[in-house]
mmCIF file of C-alpha atoms in Angstrom:
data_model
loop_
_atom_site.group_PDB
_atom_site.id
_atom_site.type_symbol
_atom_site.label_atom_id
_atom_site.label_comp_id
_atom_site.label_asym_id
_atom_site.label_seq_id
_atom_site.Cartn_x
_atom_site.Cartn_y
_atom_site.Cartn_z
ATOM 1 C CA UNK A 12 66.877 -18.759 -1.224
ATOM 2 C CA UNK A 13 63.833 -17.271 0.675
ATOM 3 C CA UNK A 14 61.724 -20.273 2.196
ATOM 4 C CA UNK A 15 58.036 -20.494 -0.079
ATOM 5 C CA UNK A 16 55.139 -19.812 1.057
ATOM 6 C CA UNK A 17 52.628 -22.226 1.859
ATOM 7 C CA UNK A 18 50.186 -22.421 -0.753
ATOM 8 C CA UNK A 19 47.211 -22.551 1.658
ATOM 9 C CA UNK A 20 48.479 -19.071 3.251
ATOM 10 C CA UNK A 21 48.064 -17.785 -0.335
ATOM 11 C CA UNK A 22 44.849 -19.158 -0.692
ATOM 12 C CA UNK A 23 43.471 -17.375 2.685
ATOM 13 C CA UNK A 24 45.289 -13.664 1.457
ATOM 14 C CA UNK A 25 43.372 -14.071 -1.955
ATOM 15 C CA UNK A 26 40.111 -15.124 0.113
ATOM 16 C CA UNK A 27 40.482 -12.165 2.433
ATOM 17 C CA UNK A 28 40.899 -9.762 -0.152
ATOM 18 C CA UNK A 29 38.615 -10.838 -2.361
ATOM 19 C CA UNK A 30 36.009 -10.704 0.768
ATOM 20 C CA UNK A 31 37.325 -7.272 1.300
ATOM 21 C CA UNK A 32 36.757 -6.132 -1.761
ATOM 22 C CA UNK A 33 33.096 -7.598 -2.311
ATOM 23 C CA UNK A 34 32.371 -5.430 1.475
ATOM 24 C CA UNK A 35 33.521 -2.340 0.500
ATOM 25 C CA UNK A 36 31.738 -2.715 -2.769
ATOM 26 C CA UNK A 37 28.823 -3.448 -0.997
ATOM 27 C CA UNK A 38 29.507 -0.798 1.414
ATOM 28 C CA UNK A 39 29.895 2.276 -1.411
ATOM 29 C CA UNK A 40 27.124 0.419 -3.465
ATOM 30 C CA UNK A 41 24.265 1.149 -0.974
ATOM 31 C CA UNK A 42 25.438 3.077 1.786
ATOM 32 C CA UNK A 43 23.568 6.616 2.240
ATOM 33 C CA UNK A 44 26.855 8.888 2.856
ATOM 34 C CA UNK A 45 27.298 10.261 -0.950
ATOM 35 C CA UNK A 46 23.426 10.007 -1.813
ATOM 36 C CA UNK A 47 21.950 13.374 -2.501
ATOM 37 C CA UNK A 48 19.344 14.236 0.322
ATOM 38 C CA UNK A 49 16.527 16.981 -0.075
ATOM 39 C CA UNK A 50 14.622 18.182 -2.592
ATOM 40 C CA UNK A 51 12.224 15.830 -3.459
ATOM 41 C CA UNK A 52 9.752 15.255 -1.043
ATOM 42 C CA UNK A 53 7.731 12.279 0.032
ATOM 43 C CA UNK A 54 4.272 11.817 -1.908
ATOM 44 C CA UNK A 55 0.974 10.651 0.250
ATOM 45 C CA UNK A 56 -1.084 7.861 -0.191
ATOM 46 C CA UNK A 57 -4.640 8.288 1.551
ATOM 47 C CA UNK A 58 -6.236 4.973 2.875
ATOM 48 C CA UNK A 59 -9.746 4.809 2.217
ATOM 49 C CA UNK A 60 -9.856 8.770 1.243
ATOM 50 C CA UNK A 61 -10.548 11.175 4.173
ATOM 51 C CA UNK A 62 -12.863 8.724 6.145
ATOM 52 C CA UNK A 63 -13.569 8.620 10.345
ATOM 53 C CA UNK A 64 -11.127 7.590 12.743
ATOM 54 C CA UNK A 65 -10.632 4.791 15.066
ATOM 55 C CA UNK A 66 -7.723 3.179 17.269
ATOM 56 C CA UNK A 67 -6.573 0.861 15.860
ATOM 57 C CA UNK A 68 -5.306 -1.019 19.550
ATOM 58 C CA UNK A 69 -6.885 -4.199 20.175
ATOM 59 C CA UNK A 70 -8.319 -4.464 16.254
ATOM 60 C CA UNK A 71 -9.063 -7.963 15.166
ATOM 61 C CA UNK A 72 -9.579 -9.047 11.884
ATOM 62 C CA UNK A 73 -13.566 -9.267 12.350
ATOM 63 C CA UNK A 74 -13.693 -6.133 14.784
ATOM 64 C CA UNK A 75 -16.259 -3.556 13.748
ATOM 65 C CA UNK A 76 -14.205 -0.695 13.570
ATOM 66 C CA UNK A 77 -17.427 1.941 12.703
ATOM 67 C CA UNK A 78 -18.504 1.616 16.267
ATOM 68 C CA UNK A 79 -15.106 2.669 17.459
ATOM 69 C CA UNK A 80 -14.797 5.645 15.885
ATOM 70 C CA UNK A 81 -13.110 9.047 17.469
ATOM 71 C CA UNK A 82 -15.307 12.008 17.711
ATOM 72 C CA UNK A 83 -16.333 13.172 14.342
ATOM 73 C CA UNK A 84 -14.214 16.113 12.967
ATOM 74 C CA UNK A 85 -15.884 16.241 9.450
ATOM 75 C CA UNK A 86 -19.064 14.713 7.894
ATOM 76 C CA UNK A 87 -16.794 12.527 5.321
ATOM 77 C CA UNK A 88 -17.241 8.453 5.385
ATOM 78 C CA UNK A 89 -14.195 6.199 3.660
ATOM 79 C CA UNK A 90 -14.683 4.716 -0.216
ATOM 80 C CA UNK A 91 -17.184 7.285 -0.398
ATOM 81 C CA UNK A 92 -16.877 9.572 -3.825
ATOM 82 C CA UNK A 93 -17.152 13.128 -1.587
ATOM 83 C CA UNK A 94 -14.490 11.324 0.887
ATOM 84 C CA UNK A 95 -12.231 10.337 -2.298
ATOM 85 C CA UNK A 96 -12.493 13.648 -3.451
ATOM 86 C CA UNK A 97 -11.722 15.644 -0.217
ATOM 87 C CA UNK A 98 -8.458 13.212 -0.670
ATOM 88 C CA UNK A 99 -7.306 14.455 -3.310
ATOM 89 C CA UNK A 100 -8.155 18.179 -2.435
ATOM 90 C CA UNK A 101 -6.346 17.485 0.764
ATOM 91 C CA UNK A 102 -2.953 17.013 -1.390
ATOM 92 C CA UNK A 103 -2.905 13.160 -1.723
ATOM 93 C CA UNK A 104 -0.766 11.953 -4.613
ATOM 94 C CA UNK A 105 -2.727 8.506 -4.505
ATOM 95 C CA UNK A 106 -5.869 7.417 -2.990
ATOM 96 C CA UNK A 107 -6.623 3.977 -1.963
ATOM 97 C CA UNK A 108 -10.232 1.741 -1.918
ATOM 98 C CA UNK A 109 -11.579 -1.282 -1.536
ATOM 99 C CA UNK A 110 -13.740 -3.043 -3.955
ATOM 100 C CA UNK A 111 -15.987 -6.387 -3.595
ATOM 101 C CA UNK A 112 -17.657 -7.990 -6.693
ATOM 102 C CA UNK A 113 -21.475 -7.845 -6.059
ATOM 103 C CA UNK A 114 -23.857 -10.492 -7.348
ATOM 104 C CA UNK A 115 -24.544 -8.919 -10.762
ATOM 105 C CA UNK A 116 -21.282 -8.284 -11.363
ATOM 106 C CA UNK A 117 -19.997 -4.992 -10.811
ATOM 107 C CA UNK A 118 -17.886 -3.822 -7.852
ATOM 108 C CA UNK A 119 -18.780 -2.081 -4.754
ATOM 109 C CA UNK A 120 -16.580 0.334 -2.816
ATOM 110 C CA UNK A 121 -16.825 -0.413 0.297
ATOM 111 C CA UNK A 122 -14.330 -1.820 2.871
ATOM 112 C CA UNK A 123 -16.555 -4.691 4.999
ATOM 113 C CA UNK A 124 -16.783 -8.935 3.752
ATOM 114 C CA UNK A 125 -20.202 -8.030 5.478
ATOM 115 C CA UNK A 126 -22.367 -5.463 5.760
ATOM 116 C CA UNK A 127 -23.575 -5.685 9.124
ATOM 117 C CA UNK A 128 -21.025 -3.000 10.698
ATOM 118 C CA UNK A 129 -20.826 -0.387 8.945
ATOM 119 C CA UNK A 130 -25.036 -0.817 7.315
ATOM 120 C CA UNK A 131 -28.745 -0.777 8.359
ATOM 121 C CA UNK A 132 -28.411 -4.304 5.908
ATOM 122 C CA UNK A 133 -27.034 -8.115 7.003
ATOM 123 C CA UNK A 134 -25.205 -10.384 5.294
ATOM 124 C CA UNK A 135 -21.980 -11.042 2.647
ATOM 125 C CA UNK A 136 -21.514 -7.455 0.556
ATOM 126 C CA UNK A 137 -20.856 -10.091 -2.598
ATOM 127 C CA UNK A 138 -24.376 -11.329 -2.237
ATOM 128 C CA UNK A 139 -25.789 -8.453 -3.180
ATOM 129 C CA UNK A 140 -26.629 -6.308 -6.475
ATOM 130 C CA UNK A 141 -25.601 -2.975 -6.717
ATOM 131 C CA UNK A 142 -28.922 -1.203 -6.697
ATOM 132 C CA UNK A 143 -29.419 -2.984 -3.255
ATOM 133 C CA UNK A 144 -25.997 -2.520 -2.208
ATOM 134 C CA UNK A 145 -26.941 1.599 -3.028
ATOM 135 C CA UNK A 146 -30.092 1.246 -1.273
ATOM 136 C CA UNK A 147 -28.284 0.615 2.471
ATOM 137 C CA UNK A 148 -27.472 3.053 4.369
ATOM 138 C CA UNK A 149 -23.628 3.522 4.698
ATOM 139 C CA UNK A 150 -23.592 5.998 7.825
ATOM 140 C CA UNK A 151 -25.729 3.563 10.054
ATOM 141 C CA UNK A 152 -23.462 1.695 12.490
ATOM 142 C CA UNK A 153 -20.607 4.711 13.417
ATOM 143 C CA UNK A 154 -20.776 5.589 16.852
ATOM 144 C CA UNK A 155 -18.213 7.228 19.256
ATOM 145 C CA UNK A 156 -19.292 7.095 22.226
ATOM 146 C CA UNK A 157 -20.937 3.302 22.379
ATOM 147 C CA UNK A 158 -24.285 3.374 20.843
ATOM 148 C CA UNK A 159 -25.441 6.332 22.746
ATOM 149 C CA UNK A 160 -25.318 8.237 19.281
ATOM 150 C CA UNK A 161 -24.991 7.414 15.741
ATOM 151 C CA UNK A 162 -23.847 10.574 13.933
ATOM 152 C CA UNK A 163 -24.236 9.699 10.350
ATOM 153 C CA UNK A 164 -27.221 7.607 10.654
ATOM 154 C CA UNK A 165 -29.737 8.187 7.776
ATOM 155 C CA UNK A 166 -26.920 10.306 5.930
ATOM 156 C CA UNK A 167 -25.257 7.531 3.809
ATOM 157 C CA UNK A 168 -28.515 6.054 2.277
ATOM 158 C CA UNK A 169 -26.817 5.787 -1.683
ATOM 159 C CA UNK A 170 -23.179 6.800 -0.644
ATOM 160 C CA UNK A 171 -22.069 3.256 -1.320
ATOM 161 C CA UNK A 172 -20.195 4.052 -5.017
ATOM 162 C CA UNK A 173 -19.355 1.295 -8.070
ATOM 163 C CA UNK A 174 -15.744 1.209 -9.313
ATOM 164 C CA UNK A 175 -17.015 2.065 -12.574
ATOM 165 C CA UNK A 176 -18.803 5.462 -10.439
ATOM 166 C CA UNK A 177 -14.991 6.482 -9.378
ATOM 167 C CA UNK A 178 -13.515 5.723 -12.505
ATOM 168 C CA UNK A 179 -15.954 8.351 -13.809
ATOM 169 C CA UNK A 180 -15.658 10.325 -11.049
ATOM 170 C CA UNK A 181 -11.758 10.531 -11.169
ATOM 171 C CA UNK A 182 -10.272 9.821 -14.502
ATOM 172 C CA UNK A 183 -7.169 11.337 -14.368
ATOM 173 C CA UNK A 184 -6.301 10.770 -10.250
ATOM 174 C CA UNK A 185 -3.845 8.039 -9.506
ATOM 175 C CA UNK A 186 -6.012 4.879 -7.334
ATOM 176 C CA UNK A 187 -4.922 1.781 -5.489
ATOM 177 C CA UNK A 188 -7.905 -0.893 -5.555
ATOM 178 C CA UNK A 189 -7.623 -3.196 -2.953
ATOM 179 C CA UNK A 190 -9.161 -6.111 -3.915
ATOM 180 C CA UNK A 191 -10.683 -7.820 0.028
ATOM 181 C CA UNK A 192 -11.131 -11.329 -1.614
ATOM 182 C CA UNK A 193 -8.764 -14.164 -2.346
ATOM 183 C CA UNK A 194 -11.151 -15.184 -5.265
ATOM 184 C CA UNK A 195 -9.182 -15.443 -8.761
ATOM 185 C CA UNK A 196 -12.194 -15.199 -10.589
ATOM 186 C CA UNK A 197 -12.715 -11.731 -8.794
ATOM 187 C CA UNK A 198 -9.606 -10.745 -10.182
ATOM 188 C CA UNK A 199 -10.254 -11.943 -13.629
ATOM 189 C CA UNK A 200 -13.037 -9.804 -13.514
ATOM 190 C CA UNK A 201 -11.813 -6.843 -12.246
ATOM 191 C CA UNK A 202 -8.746 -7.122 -14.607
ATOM 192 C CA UNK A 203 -11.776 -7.495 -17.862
ATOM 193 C CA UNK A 204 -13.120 -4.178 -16.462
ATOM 194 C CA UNK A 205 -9.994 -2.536 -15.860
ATOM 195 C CA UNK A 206 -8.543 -3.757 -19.744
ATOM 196 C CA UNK A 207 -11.037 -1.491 -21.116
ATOM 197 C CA UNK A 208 -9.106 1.654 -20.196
ATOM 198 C CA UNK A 209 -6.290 2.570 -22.244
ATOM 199 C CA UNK A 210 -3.153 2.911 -21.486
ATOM 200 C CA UNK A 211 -2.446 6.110 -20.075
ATOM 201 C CA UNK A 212 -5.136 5.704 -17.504
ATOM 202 C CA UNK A 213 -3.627 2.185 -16.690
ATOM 203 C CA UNK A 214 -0.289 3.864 -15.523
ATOM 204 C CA UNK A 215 -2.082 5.689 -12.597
ATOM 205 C CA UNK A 216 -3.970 2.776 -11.669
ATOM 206 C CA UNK A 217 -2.481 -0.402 -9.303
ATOM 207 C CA UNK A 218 -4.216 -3.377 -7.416
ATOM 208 C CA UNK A 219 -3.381 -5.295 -4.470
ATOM 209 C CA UNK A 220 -5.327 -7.806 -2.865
ATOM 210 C CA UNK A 221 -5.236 -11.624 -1.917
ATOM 211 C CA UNK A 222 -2.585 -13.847 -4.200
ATOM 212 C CA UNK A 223 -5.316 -15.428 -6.268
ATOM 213 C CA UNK A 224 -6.949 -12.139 -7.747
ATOM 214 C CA UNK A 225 -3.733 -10.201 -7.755
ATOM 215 C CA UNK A 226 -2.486 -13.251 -9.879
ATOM 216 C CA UNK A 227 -5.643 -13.234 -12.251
ATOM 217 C CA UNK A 228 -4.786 -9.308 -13.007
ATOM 218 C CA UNK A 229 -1.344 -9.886 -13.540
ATOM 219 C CA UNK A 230 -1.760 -12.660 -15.819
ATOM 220 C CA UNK A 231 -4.441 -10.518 -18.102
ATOM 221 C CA UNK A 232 -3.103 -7.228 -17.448
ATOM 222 C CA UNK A 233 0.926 -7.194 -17.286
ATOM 223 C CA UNK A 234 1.267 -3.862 -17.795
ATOM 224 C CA UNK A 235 -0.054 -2.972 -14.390
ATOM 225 C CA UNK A 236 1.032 -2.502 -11.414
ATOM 226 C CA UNK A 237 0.120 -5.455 -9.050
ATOM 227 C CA UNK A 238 1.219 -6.754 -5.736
ATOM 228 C CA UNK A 239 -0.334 -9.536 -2.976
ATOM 229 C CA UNK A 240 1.211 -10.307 0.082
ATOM 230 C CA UNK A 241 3.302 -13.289 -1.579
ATOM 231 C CA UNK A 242 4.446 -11.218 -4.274
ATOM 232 C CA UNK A 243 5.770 -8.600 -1.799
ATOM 233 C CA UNK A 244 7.728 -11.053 -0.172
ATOM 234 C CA UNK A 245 8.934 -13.087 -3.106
ATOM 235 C CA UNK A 246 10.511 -9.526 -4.287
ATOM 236 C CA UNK A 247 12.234 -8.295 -0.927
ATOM 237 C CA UNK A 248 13.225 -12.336 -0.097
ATOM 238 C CA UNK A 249 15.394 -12.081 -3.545
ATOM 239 C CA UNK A 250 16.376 -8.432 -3.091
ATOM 240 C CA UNK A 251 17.942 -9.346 0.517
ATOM 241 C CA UNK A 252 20.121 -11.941 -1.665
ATOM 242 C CA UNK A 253 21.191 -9.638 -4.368
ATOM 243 C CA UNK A 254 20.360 -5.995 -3.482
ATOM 244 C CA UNK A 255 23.821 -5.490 -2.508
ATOM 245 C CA UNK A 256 25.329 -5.435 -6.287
ATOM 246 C CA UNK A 257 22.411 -3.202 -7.095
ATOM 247 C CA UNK A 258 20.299 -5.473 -8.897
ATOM 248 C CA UNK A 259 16.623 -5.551 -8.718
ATOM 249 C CA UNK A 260 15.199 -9.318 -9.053
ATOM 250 C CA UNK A 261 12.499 -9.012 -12.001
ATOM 251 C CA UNK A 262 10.128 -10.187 -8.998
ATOM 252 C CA UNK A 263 10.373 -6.517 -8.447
ATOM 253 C CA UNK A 264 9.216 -5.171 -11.505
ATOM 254 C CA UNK A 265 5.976 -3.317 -12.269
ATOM 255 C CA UNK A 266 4.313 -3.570 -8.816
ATOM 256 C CA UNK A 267 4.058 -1.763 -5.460
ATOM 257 C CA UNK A 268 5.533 -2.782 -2.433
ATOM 258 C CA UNK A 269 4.543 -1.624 0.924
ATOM 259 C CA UNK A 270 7.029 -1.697 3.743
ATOM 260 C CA UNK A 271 6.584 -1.658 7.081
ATOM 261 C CA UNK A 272 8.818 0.858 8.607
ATOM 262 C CA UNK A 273 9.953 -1.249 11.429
ATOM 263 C CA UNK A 274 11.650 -3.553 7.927
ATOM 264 C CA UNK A 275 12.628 -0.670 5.822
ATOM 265 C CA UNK A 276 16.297 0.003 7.558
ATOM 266 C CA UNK A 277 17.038 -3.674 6.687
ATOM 267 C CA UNK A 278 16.768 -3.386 3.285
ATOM 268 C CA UNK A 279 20.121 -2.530 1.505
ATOM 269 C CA UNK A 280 20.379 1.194 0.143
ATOM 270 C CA UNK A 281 17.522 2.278 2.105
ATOM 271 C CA UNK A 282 15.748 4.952 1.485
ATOM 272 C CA UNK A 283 16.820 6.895 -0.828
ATOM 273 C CA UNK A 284 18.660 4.445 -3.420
ATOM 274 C CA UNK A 285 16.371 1.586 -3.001
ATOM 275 C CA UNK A 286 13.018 3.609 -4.436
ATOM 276 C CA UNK A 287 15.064 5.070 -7.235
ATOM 277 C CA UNK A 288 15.770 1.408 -8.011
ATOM 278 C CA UNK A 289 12.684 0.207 -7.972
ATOM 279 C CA UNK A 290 11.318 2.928 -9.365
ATOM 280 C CA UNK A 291 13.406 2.282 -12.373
ATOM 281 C CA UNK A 292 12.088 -1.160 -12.464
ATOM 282 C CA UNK A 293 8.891 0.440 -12.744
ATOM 283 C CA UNK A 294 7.474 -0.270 -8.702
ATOM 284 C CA UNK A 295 5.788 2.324 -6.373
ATOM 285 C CA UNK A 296 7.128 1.804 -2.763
ATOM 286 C CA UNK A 297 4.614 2.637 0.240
ATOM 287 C CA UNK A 298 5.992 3.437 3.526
ATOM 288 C CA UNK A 299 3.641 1.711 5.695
ATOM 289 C CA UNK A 300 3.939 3.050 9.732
ATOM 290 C CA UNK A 301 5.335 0.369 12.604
ATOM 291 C CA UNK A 302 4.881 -3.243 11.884
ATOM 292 C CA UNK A 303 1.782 -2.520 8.969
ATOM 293 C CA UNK A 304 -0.740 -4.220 11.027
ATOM 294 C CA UNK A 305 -4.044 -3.366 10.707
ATOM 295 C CA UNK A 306 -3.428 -0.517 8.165
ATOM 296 C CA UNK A 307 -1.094 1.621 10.671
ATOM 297 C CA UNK A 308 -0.746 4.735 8.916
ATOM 298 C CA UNK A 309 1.629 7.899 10.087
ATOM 299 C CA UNK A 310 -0.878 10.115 11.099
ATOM 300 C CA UNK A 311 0.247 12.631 13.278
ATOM 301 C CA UNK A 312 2.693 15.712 12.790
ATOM 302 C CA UNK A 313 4.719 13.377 15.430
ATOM 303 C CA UNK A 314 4.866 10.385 13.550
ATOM 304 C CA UNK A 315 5.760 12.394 10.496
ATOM 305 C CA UNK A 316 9.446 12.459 12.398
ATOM 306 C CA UNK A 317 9.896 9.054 12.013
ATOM 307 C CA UNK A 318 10.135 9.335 8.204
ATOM 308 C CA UNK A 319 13.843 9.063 7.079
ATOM 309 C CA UNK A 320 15.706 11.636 5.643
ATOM 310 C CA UNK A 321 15.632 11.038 1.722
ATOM 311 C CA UNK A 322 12.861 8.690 1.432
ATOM 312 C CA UNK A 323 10.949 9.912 -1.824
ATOM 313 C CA UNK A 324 8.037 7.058 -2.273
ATOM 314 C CA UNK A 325 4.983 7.313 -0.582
ATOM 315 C CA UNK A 326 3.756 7.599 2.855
ATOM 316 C CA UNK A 327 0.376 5.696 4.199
ATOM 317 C CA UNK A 328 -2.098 7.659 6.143
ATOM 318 C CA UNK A 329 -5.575 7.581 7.290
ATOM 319 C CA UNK A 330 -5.643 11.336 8.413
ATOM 320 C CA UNK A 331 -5.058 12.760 4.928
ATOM 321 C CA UNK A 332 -6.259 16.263 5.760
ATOM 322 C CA UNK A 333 -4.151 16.626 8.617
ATOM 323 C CA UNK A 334 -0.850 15.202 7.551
ATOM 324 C CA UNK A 335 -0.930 16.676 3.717
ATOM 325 C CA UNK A 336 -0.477 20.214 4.975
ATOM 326 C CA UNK A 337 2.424 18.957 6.931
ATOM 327 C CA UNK A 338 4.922 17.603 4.221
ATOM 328 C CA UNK A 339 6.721 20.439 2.394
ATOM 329 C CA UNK A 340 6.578 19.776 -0.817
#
């Protein structure tokens, strides 16, 4: 009679295959090799519209960025209506702004906490009304070449638009409003404003912003798209744990997640598979260039390369009108 077999031998077989079969699944769940590639091209997401250029080496978080601008290759300045517009005649599929609650309670577009940069005004852009906000001068501070020049100096004197301007201005283009405060009351407010558009307009509309706000839209306005910096990670922290079976963690649904693309390889059933999953959770997904710092965009027909084969979400740039024209679509 044939000697047993230990039971704990048994034990480890069972273990190994059942560890073999969970890699292979994982393996032929979100590996690349049978997705279908081509076809659908990437969409672009324009930061700030077509606006002026600067390097972004060296850029601190309070660094004025108009005074570091390249040479001028058009008259357009960012969060501007004409520059939002040249945007979207460039061939963006989604345009992004920034918006600060002003004292009377509208919102600006405009980028700056302060005016000082970018204005011939001083102080905290919330501080203000809008009709004084409208009254600066927009175009004051850019220089390229050190203060010896100022380009646009006396040309953006009532360039400085109100959300509810673009909303007019655009009511059928797809916007991302970046809200530059980490005030929930801010978002409260912007979500009251924003609830009074119905739904279809909703759908092209997202917001993203500091946790606070984001969580004051979210909690008034469910329906739209929303996503802070600890909501992005809360959804990619629980899609590193389960991604693999093809789940998407409902911290995943309905917002818009922008990875850097130094991340994006670590993400199971990237590129292709993982934005058809979350798009069919209902989430945008914003390929953001090297680490994401300081609003690194791919803005060259060189960094255009870097994008991997079968990624179908969006791309951030700040040089819309160059890179557009590039993507075959």
């Amino acid at each position: 009679m044939p000697e047993a077999r230990p039971r704990w031998r048994k034990k480890r077989y069972i273990l190994g295959a059942v560890v073999a079969f969970l890699a292979a699944f994982a393996f032929v769940n979100n590996t690349q090799l049978f997705a279908e590639v081509g076809g659908e091209s990437p969409k672009v997401l324009a930061h700030r519209g077509v606006a002026q250029t600067f390097s972004t080496a060296g850029v601190e978080n309070d660094t004025c960025t108009a005074e570091r601008i390249d040479p001028p290759a058009h008259g357009f300045l960012e969060n501007t209506i004409a520059g939002l517009r040249a945007a979207f005649d460039s061939g963006a599929d989604l345009v992004e702004l920034d918006v600060h609650i002003t004292s009377d309670g509208q919102f600006a577009v405009f980028h700056d906490w302060e005016v000082d940069c970018r204005t011939d005004g001083a102080g905290t852009t919330r501080d203000f009304p809008m009709a004084e906000l409208k009254a600066l001068d927009i175009g004051h501070g850019y220089t390229a070449d050190g203060g010896r020049t100022f380009p646009f100096r006396g040309r953006g004197v009532g360039l400085m638009p109100s959300l509810d301007e673009v909303l007019s201005a655009f009511p059928q283009e797809p916007l991302l409003i970046h809200v530059k405060s980490e005030d929930a009351a801010e978002g409260a407010a912007l979500a009251q404003r924003l609830s009074e558009l119905d739904a279809a307009r909703l759908a092209d509309i997202a917001v993203y912003g500091g946790d606070a706000p984001v969580r004051a839209v979210r909690d008034r306005l469910p329906q739209i798209r929303a996503a802070s910096k600890g909501s992005m990670a809360d959804c990619l922290l629980r899609y590193e744990a389960i991604g693999w079976t093809g789940i998407v963690p409902d911290a995943c649904a309905n917002t818009e997640l922008h990875i850097p693309e130094s991340y994006a390889p670590w993400l199971w059933a990237w590129p292709s598979k993982f934005v058809s999953r979350m798009e069919s959770a209902g989430s945008r997904v914003v390929l953001v260039a090297g680490s994401g710092g300081f609003s690194e965009g791919f803005d060259t027909q060189e960094s255009l390369a870097r994008i991997p084969s079968g990624f179908t979400g969006y791309v951030w740039t700040n040089r819309v009108a160059e890179v557009a024209p590039l993507i075959d679509r």
